[in-house]
CSV table of C-alpha atoms in Angstrom, one decimal:
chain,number,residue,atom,x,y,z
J,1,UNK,CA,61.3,108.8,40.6
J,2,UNK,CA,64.1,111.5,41.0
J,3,UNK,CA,66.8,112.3,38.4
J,4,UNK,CA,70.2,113.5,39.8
J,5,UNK,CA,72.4,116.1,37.9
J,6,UNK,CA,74.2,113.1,37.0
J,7,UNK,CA,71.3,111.7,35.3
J,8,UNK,CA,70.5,115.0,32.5
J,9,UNK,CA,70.9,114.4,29.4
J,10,UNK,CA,69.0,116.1,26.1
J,11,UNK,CA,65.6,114.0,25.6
J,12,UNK,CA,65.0,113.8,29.5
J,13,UNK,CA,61.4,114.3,30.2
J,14,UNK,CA,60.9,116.3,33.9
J,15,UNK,CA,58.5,117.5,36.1
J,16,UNK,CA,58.8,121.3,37.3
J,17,UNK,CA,55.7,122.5,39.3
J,18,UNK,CA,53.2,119.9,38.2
J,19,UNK,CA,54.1,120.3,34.6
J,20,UNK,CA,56.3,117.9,32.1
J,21,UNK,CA,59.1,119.6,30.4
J,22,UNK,CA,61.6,118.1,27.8
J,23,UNK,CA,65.3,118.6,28.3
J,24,UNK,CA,66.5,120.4,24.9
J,25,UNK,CA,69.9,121.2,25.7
J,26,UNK,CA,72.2,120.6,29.1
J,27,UNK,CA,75.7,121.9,29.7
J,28,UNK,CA,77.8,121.7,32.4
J,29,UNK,CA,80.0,124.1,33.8
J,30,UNK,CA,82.8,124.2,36.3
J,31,UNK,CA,83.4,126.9,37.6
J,32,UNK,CA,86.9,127.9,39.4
J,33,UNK,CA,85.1,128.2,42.5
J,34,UNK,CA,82.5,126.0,44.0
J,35,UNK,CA,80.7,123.6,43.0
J,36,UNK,CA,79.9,122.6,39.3
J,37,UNK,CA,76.5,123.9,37.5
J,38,UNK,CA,74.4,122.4,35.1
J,39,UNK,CA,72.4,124.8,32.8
J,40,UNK,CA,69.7,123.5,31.0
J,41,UNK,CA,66.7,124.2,28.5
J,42,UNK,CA,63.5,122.7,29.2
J,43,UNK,CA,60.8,122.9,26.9
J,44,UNK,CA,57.0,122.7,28.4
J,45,UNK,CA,55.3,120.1,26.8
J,46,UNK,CA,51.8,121.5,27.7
J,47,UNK,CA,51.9,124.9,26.4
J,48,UNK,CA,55.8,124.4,24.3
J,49,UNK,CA,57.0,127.6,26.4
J,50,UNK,CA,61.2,127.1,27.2
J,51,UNK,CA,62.6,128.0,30.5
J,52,UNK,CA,66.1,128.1,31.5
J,53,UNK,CA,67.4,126.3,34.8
J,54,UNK,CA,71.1,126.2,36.3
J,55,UNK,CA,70.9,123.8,38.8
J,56,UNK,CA,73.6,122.9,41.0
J,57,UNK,CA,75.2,119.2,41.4
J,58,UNK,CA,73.9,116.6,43.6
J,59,UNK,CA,70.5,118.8,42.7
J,60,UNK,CA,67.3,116.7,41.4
J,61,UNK,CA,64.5,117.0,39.3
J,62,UNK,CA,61.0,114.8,39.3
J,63,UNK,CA,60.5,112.4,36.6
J,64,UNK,CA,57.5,113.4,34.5
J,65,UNK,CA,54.6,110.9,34.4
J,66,UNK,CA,55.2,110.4,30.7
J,67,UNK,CA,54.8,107.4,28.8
J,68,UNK,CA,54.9,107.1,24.6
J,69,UNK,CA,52.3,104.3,23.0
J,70,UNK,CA,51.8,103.4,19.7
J,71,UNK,CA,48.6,104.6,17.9
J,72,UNK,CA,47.2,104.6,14.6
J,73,UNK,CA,45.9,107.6,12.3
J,74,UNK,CA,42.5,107.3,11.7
J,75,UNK,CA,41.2,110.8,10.1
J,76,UNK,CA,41.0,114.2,10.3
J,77,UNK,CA,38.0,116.2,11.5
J,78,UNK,CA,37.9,120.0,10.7
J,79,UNK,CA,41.0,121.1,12.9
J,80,UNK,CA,41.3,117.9,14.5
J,81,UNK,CA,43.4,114.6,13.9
J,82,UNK,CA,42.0,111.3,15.2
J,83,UNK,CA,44.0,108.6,16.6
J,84,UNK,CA,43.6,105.0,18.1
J,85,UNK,CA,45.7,102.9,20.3
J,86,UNK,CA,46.5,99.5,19.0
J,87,UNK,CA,46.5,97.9,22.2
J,88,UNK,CA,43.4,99.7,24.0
J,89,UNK,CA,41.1,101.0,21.0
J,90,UNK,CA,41.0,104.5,22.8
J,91,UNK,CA,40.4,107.2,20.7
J,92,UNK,CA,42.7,110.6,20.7
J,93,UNK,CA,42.2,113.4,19.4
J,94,UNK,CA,45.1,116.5,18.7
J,95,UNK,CA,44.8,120.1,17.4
J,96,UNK,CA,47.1,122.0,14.6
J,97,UNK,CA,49.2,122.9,17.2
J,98,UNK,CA,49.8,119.4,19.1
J,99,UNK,CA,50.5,117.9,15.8
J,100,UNK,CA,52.4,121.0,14.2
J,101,UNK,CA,54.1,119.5,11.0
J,102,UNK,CA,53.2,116.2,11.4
J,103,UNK,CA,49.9,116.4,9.1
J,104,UNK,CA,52.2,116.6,6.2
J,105,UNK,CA,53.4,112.9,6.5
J,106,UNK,CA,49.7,111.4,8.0
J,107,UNK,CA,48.3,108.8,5.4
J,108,UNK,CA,45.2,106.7,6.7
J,109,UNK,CA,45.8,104.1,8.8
J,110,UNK,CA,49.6,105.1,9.7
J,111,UNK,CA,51.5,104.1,13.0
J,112,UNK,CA,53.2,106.7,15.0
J,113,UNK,CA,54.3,107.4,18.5
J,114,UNK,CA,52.5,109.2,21.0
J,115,UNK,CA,53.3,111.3,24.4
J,116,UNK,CA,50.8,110.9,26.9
J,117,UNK,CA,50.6,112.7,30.5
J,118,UNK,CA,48.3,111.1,32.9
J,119,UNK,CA,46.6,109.7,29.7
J,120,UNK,CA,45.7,113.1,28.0
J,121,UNK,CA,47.4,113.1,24.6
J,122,UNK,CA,50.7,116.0,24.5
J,123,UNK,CA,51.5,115.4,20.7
J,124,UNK,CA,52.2,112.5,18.0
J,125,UNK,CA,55.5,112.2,16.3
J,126,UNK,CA,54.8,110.3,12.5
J,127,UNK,CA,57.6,107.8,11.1
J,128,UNK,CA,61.0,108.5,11.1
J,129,UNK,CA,60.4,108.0,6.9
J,130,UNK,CA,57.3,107.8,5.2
J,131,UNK,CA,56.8,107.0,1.1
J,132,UNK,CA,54.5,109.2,-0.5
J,133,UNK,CA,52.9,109.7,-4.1
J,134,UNK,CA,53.8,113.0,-5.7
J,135,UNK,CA,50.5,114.5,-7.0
J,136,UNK,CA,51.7,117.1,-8.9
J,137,UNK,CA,54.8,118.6,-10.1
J,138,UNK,CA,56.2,120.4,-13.1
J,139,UNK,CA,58.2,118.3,-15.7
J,140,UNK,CA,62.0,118.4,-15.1
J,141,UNK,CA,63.7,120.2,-18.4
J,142,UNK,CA,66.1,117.9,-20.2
J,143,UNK,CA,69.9,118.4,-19.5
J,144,UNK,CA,69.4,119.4,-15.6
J,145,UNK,CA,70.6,115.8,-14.1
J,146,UNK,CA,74.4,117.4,-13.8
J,147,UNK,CA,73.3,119.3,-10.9
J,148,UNK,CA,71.2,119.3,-7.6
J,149,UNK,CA,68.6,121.1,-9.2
J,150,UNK,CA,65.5,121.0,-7.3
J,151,UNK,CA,61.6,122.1,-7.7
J,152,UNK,CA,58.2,121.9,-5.6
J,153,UNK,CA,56.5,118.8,-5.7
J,154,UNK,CA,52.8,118.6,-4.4
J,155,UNK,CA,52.6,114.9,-2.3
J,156,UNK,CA,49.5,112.8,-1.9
J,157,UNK,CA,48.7,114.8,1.8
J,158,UNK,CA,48.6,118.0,0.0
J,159,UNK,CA,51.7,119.4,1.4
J,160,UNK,CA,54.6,120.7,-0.7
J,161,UNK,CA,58.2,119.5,-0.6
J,162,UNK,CA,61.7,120.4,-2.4
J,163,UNK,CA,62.5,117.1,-4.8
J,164,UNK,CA,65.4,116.6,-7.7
J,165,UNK,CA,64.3,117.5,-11.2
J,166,UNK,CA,63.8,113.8,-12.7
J,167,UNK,CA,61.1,113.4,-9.8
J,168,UNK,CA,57.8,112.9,-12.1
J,169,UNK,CA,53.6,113.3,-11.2
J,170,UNK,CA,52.6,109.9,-9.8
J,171,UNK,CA,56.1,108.6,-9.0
J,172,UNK,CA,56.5,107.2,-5.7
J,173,UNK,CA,58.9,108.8,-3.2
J,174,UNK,CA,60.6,108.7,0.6
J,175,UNK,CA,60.6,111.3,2.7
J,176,UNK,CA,62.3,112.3,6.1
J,177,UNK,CA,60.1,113.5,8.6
J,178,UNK,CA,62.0,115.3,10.7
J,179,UNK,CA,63.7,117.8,7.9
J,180,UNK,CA,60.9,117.1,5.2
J,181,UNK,CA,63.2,116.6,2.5
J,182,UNK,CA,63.4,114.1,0.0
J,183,UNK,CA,65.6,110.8,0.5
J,184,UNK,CA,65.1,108.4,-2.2
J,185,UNK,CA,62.5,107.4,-5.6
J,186,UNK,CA,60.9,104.6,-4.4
J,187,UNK,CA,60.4,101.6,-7.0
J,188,UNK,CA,56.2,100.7,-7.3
């Protein structure tokens, strides 16, 4: 399948030279003269590398062969995360780098979304929010509630996050994977 200039949008998912790239950013420009230009960012989704394209309208670009399935988190091995489809009982397996922040949100048995080209696993993308027990944290000192005070909490993955003062050890809590800051307390 072919996508027109018509067709580019940010999220796209391409094909340049045998390799799928992700369209982060597409602006178009008319010029006074001639015809109008599209110049986009593309981000390899092999090696994460960016490359810059202008591209001319009416110009086209391959589809990538890239599909995104469901799996589940099964455990980490050494530098390795393990993952299972729900629907095929295949087995995945990323690096640090495939799953970059991701490991801070992973609990046992979690669903996420994964990119796939020609069935070798690219990266995983966790929930959009996750609720997570705080481990550890320092108390909150009393009179602090007037402002957005804020102080490292430890959660149950072992990674640390920003949370308000009256956050306590044990309490249960929401987090926003993309930004990794807190949302809400969550009530056990």
């Amino acid at each position: 399948m072919q996508y027109s200039t018509s067709d580019f949008r940010k999220g796209l998912k391409v094909q340049i030279d045998g390799e799928p790239y992700i369209m982060t950013e597409c602006n178009f420009v008319k010029p006074g003269k001639g015809n109008a230009l599209y110049k986009c960012k593309l981000k390899n989704l092999i090696r994460g590398t960016n490359l810059d394209r202008t591209l001319r309208g009416g110009e086209t670009l391959e589809s990538a062969d890239v599909e995104e399935t469901d799996v589940q988190y099964l455990y980490k091995q050494g530098d390795t995360w393990v993952f299972m489809d729900n629907e095929t009982f295949e087995q995945y397996e990323l690096d640090a780098d495939a799953v970059g922040d991701g490991w801070k949100y992973l609990k046992d048995g979690m669903k996420c979304m994964m990119t796939l080209f020609n069935g070798n696993p690219l990266d995983m993308t966790p929930p959009i929010q996750v609720e997570m027990e705080v481990t550890y944290c320092e108390p909150g000192a009393k009179g602090n509630t007037a402002t957005n005070v804020t102080k490292p909490a430890t959660i149950e993955t072992g990674a640390e996050i920003q949370v308000p003062a009256f956050v306590n050890q044990n309490d249960v809590i929401r987090v926003d994977t993309r930004t990794g800051e807190y949302v809400e307390r969550v009530k056990k």
